[in-house]
Tab-separated table of C-alpha atoms and ligand atoms in Angstrom:
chain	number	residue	atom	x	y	z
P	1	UNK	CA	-144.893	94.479	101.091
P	2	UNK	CA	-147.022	91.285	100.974
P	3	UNK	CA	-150.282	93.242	102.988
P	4	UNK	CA	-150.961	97.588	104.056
P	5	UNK	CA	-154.054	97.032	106.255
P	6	UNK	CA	-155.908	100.161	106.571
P	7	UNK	CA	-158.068	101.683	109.359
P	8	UNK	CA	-158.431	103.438	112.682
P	9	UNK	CA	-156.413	102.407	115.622
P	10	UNK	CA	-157.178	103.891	119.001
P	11	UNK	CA	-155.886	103.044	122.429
P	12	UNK	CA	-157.360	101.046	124.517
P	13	UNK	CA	-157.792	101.113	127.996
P	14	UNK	CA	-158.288	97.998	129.994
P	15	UNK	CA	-158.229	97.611	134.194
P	16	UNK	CA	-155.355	95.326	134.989
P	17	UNK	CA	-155.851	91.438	136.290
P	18	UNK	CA	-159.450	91.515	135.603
P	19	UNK	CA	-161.156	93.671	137.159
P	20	UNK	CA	-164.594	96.385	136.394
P	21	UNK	CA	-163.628	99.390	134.589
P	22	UNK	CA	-165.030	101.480	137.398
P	23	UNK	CA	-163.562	99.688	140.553
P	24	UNK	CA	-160.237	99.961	138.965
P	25	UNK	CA	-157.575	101.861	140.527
P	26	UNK	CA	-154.699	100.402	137.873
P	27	UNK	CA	-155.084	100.275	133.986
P	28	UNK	CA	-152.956	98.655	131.019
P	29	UNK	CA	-152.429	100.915	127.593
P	30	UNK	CA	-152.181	99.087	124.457
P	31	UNK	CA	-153.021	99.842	121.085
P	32	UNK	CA	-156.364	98.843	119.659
P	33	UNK	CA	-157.579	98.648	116.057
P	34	UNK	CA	-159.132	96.060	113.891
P	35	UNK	CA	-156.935	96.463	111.037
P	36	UNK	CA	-153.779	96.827	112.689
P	37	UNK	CA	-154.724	93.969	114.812
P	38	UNK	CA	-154.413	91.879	111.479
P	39	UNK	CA	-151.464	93.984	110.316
P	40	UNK	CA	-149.006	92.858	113.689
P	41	UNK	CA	-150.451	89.450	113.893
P	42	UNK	CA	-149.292	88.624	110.011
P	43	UNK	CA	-146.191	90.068	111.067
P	44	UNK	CA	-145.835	87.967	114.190
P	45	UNK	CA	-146.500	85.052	111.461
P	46	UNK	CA	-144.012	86.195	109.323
P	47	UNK	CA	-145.150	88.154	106.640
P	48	UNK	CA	-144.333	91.717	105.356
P	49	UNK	CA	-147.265	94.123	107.172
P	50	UNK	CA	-147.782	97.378	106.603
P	51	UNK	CA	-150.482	99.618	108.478
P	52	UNK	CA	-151.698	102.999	107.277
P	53	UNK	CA	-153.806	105.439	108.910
P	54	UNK	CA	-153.741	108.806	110.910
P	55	UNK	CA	-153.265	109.308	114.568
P	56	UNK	CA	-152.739	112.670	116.609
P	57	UNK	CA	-149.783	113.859	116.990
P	58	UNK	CA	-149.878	113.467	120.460
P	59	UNK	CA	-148.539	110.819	123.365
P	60	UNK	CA	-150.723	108.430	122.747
P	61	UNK	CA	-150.331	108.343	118.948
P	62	UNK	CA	-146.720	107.620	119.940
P	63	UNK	CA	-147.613	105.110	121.970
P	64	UNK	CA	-149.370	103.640	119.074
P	65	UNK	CA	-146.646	104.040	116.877
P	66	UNK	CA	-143.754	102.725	119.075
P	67	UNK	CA	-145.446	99.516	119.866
P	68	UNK	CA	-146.477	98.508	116.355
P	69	UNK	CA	-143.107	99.155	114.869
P	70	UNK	CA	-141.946	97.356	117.774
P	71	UNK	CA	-143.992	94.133	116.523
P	72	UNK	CA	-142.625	94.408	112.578
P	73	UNK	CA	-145.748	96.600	111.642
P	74	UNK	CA	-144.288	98.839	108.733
P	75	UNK	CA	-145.569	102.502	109.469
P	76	UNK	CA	-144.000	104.453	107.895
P	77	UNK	CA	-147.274	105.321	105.403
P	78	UNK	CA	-148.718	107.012	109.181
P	79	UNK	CA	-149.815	110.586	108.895
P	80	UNK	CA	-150.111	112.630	111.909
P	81	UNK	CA	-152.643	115.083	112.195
P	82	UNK	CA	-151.727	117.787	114.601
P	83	UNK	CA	-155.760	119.290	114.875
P	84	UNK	CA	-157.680	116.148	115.845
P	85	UNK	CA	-156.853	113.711	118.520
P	86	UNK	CA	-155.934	109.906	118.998
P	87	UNK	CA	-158.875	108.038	119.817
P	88	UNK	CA	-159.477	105.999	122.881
P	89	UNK	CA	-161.717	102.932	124.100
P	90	UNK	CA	-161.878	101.289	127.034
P	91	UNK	CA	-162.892	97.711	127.971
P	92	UNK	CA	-164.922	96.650	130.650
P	93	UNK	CA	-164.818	92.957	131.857
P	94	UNK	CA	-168.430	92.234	132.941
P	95	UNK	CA	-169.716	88.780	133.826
P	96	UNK	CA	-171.765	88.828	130.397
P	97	UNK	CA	-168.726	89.667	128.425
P	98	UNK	CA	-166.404	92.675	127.463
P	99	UNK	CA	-168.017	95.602	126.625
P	100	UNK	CA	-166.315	98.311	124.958
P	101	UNK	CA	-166.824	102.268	125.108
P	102	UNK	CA	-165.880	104.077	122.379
P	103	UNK	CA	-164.390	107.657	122.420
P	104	UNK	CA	-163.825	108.634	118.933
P	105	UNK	CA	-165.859	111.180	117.602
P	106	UNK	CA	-163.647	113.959	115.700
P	107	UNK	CA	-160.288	111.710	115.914
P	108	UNK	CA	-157.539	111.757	113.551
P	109	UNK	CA	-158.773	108.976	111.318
P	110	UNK	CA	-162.122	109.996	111.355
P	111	UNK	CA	-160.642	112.373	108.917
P	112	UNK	CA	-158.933	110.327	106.851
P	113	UNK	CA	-159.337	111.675	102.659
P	114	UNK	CA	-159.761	110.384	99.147
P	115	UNK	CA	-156.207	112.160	99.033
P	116	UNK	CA	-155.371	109.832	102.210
P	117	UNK	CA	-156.051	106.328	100.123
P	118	UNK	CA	-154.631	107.799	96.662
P	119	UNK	CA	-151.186	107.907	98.487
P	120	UNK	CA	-151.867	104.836	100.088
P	121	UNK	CA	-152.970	102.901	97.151
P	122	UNK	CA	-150.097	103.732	95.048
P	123	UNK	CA	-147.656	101.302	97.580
P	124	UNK	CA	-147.260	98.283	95.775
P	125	UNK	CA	-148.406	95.329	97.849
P	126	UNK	CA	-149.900	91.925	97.150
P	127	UNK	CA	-152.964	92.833	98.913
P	128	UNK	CA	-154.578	95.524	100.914
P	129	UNK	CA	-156.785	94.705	103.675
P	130	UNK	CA	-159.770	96.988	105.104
P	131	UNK	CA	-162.611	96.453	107.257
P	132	UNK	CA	-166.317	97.805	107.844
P	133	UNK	CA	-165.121	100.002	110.587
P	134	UNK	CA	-163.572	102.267	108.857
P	135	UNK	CA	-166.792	103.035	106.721
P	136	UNK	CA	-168.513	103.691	110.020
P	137	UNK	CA	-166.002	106.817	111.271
P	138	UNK	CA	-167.746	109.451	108.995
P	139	UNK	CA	-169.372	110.475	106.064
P	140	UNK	CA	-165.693	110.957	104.465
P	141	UNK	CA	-163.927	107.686	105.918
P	142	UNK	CA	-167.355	106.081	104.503
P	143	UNK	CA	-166.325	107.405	100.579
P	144	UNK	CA	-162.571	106.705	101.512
P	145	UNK	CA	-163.259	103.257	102.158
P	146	UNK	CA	-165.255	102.882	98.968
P	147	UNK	CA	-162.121	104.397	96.925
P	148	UNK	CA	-159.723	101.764	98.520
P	149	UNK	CA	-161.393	98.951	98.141
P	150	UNK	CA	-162.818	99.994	94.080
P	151	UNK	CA	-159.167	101.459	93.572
P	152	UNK	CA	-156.787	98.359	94.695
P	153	UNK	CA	-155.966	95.236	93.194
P	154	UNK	CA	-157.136	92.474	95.462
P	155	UNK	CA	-158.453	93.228	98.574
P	156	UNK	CA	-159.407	91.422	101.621
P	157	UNK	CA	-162.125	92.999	103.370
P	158	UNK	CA	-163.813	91.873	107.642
P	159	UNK	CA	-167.450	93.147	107.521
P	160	UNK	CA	-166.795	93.814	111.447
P	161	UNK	CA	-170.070	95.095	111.631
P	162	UNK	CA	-169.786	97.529	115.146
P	163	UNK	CA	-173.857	98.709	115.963
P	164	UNK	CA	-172.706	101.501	118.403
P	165	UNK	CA	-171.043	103.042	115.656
P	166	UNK	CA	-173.776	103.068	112.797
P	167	UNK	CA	-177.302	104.970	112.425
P	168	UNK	CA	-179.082	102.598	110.248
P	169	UNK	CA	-177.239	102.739	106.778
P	170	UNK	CA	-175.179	99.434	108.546
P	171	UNK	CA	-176.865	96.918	106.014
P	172	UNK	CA	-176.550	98.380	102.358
P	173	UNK	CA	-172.951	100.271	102.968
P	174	UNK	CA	-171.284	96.832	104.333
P	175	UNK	CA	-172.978	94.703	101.331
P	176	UNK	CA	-171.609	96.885	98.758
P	177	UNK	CA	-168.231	97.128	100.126
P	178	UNK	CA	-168.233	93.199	100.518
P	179	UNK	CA	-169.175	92.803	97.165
P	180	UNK	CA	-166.578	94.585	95.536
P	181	UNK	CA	-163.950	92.828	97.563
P	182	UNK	CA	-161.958	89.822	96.214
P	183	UNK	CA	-161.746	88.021	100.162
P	184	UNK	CA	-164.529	88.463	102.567
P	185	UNK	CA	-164.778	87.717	106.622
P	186	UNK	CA	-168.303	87.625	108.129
P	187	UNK	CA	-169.433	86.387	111.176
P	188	UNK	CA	-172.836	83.817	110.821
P	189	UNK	CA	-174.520	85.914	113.659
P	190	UNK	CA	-173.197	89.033	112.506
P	191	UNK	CA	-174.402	88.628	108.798
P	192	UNK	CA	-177.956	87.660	110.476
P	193	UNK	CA	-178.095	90.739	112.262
P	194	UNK	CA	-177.857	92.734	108.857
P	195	UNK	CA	-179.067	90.876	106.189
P	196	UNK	CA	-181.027	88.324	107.759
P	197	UNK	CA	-178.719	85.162	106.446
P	198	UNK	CA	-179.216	81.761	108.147
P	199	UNK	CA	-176.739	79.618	107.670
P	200	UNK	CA	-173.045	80.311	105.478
P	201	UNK	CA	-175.294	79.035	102.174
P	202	UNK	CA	-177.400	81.824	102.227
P	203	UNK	CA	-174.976	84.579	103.329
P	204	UNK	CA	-173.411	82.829	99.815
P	205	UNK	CA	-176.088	83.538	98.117
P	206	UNK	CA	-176.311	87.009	99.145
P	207	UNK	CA	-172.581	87.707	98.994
P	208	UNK	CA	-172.012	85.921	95.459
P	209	UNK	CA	-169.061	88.156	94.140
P	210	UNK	CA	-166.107	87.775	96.416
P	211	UNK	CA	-163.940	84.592	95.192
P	212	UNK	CA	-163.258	84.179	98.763
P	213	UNK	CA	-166.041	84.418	101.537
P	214	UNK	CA	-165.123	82.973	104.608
P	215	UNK	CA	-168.225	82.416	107.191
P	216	UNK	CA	-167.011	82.358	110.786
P	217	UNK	CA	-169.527	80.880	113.364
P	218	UNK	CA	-167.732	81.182	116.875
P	219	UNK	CA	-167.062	77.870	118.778
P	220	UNK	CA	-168.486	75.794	116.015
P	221	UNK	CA	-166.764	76.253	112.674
P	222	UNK	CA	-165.896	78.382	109.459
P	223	UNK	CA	-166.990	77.686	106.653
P	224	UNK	CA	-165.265	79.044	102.943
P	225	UNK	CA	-166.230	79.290	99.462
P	226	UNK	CA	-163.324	79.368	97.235
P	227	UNK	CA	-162.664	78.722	93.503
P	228	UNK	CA	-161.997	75.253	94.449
P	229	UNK	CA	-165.176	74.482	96.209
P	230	UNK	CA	-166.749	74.723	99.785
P	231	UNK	CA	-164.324	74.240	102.525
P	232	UNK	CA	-165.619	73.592	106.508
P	233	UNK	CA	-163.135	73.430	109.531
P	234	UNK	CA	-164.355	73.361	113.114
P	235	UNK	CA	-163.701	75.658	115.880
P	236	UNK	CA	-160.820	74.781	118.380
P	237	UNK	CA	-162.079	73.972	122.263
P	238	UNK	CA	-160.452	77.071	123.874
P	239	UNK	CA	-161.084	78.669	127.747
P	240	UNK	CA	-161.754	82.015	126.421
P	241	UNK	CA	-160.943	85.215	128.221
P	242	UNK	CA	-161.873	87.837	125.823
P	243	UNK	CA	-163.394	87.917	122.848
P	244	UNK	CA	-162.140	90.888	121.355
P	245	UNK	CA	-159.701	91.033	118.459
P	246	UNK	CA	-160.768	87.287	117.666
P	247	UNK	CA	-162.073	88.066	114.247
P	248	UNK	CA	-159.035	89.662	113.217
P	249	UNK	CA	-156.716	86.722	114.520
P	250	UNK	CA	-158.596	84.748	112.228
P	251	UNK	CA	-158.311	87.041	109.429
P	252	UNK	CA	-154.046	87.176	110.047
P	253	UNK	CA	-154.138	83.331	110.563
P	254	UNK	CA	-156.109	82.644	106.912
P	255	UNK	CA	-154.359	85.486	105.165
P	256	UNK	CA	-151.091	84.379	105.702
P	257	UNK	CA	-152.183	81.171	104.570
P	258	UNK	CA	-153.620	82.482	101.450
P	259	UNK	CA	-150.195	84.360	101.111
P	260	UNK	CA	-148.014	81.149	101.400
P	261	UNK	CA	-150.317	79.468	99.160
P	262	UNK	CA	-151.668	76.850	101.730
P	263	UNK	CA	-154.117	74.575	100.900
P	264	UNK	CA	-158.023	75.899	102.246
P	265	UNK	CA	-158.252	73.737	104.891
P	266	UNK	CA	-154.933	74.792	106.469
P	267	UNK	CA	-155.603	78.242	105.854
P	268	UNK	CA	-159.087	77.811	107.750
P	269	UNK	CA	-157.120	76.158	110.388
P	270	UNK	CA	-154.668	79.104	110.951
P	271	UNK	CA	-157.321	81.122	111.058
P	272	UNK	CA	-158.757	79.174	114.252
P	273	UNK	CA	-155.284	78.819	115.479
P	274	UNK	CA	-154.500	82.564	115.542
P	275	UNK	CA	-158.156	83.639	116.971
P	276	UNK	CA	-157.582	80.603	120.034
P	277	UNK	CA	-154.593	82.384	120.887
P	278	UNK	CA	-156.229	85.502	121.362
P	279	UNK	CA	-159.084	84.328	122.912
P	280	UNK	CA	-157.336	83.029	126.000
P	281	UNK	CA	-155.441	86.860	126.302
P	282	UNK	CA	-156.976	89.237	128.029
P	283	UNK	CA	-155.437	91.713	125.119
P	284	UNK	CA	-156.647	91.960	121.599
P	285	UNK	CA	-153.161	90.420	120.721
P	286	UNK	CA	-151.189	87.220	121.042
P	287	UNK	CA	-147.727	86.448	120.470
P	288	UNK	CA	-147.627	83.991	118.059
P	289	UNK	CA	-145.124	81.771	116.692
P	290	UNK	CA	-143.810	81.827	112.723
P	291	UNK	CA	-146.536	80.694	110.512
P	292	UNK	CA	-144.616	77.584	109.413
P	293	UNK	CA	-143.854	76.553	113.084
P	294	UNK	CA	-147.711	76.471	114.025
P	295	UNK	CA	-148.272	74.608	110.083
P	296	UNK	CA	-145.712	71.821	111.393
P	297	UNK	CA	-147.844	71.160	114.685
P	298	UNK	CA	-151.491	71.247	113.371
M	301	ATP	N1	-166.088	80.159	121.938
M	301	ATP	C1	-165.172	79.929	120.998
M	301	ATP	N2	-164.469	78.780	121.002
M	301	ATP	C2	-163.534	78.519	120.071
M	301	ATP	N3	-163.216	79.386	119.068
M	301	ATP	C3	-163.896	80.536	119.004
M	301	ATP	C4	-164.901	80.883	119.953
M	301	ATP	N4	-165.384	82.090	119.633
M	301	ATP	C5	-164.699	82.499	118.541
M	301	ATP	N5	-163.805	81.570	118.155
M	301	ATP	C6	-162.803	81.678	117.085
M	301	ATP	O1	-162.677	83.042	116.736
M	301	ATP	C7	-163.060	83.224	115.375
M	301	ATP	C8	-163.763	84.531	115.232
M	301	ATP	O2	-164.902	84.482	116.046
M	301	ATP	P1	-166.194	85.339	115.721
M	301	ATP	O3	-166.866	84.791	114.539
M	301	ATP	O4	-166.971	85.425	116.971
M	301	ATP	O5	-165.491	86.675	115.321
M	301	ATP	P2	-165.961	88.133	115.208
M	301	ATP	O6	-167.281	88.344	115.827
M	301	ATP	O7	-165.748	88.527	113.790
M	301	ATP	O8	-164.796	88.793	116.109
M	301	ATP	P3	-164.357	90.311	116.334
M	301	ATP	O9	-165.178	90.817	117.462
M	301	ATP	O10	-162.903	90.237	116.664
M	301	ATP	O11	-164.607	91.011	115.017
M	301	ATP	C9	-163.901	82.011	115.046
M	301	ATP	O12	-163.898	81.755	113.667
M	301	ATP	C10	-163.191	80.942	115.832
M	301	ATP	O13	-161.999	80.549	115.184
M	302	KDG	O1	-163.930	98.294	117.413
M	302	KDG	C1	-163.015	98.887	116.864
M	302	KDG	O2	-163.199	99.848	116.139
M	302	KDG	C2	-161.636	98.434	117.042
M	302	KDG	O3	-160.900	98.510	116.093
M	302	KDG	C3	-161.264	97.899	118.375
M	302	KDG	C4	-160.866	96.444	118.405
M	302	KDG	O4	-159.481	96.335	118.307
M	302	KDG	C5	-161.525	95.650	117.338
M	302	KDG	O5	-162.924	95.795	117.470
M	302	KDG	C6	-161.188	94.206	117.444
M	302	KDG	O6	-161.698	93.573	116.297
């Protein structure tokens, strides 16, 4: 297995052809979770993905299942959890933006254990990739995240900080789990909003353990420090639809770069790639060609 991304994946619920969530009348299901996000998109690119989490075992957990397996998403590490439910969200196209509504309180992976991420851990795979979400779920998710990313080899951690889903604790729990990672994805804005960086030099400064922290800043550029210096790529001009599930198209784009052993540059640039793609679909997805196809024509 070259990557088992780990973290809750709920379905989401979006009104078909653009319109409001509540003028609606027809809606599209689709699975929707940060990590797995990353997990089908590097297999899309052509890598060896794994996802691992818990879902209900209910019709919508099968939903979640069947369509990630059909993208090359290994999930066979899945437990189902026949007490607590898949969760849901739905998206709401307004003219501001998408905003999301979360309902995910007592779900499945909200319960995922220490016992959850010893299994886990013990699959051998070149890396194991996590994100900030998961910490937010609960008080238990919040240790289980710490024991994955302490208790793996090299880890690739998205702060993907999401405010409706913390009380406060946001800043000091996302540091410390981005410190003891070995790869790091942060947003400029969204490291502002909890630490109160300025610019990708002084989330550096603040963040000065990870050997790889990659500093997204939208439409302008990303910037990366790396053991062979500072790296800075700018954004691609894209008509974007919807935002969501950007991040993690970047993260899949530079990941499998960093797993083909791509120069920095070109990894910064799949990681733009990827997130374009997904920008102009209204899903959190894209279907994107083999990584080496898209490394011929950049
Ligand atoms: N307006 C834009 N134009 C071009 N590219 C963009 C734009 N917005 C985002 N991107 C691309 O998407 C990537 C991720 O964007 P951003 O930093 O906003 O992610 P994020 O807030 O972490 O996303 P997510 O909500 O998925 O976690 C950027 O690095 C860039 O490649
Ligand atoms: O917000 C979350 O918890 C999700 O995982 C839903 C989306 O898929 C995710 O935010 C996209 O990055």
């Amino acid at each position: 297995m070259d990557v088992l991304a780990v973290g809750e994946t709920m379905v989401v619920v979006t009104p078909e052809a653009g319109g409001r969530l509540a003028s609606g009348s027809r809606y599209l299901l689709r699975p929707g979770g940060a990590e797995s996000n990353v997990a089908a998109l590097l297999a899309r690119l052509g890598h060896k993905a794994a996802w691992a989490s818990a879902l209900g075992a209910d019709p919508l957990g099968d939903l979640v299942l069947d369509d990630l397996g059909r993208h090359g998403v290994d999930v066979s590490l899945v437990r189902r959890d026949g007490q607590r439910p898949t969760a849901v969200y739905f998206k709401d196209p307004t003219p501001a933006g998408t905003r999301v509504y979360y309902y995910r309180g007592g779900s499945a992976a909200s319960a995922i254990s220490l016992a959850d991420i010893a299994h886990w851990s013990a699959q051998p795979a070149r890396l194991v990739h996590v994100s900030g979400i998961t910490a937010a779920l609960s008080e238990q998710t919040r240790e289980a995240t710490r024991a994955l990313v302490r208790g793996s080899g090299l880890v690739s951690f998205d702060v993907n900080h999401r405010p409706q889903l913390w009380h406060g604790d946001a800043p000091e729990v996302l540091l410390d789990l981005a410190q003891d990672s070995d790869i790091v994805f942060v947003g400029r804005d969204e490291a502002e909003a909890l630490w109160g960086t300025t610019d990708a030099e002084s989330v550096r400064a603040l963040l000065d353990r990870p050997r790889y922290l990659v500093v997204k800043d939208a439409a302008i550029e990303a910037v990366s420090f790396t053991p062979t210096g500072v790296h800075r790529v700018p954004s691609a001009e894209v008509d974007v639809v919807d935002v969501v599930g950007a991040g993690d198209a970047f993260a899949a784009g530079w990941l499998s770069g960093f797993l083909d052993d791509r120069d920095e540059t070109t990894r910064l640039r799949l990681g733009h790639y990827a997130a374009a793609r997904v920008l102009e679909s209204p899903s959190d997805f894209a279907d994107l060609p083999p990584a080496t196809e898209i490394v011929a024509g950049l």
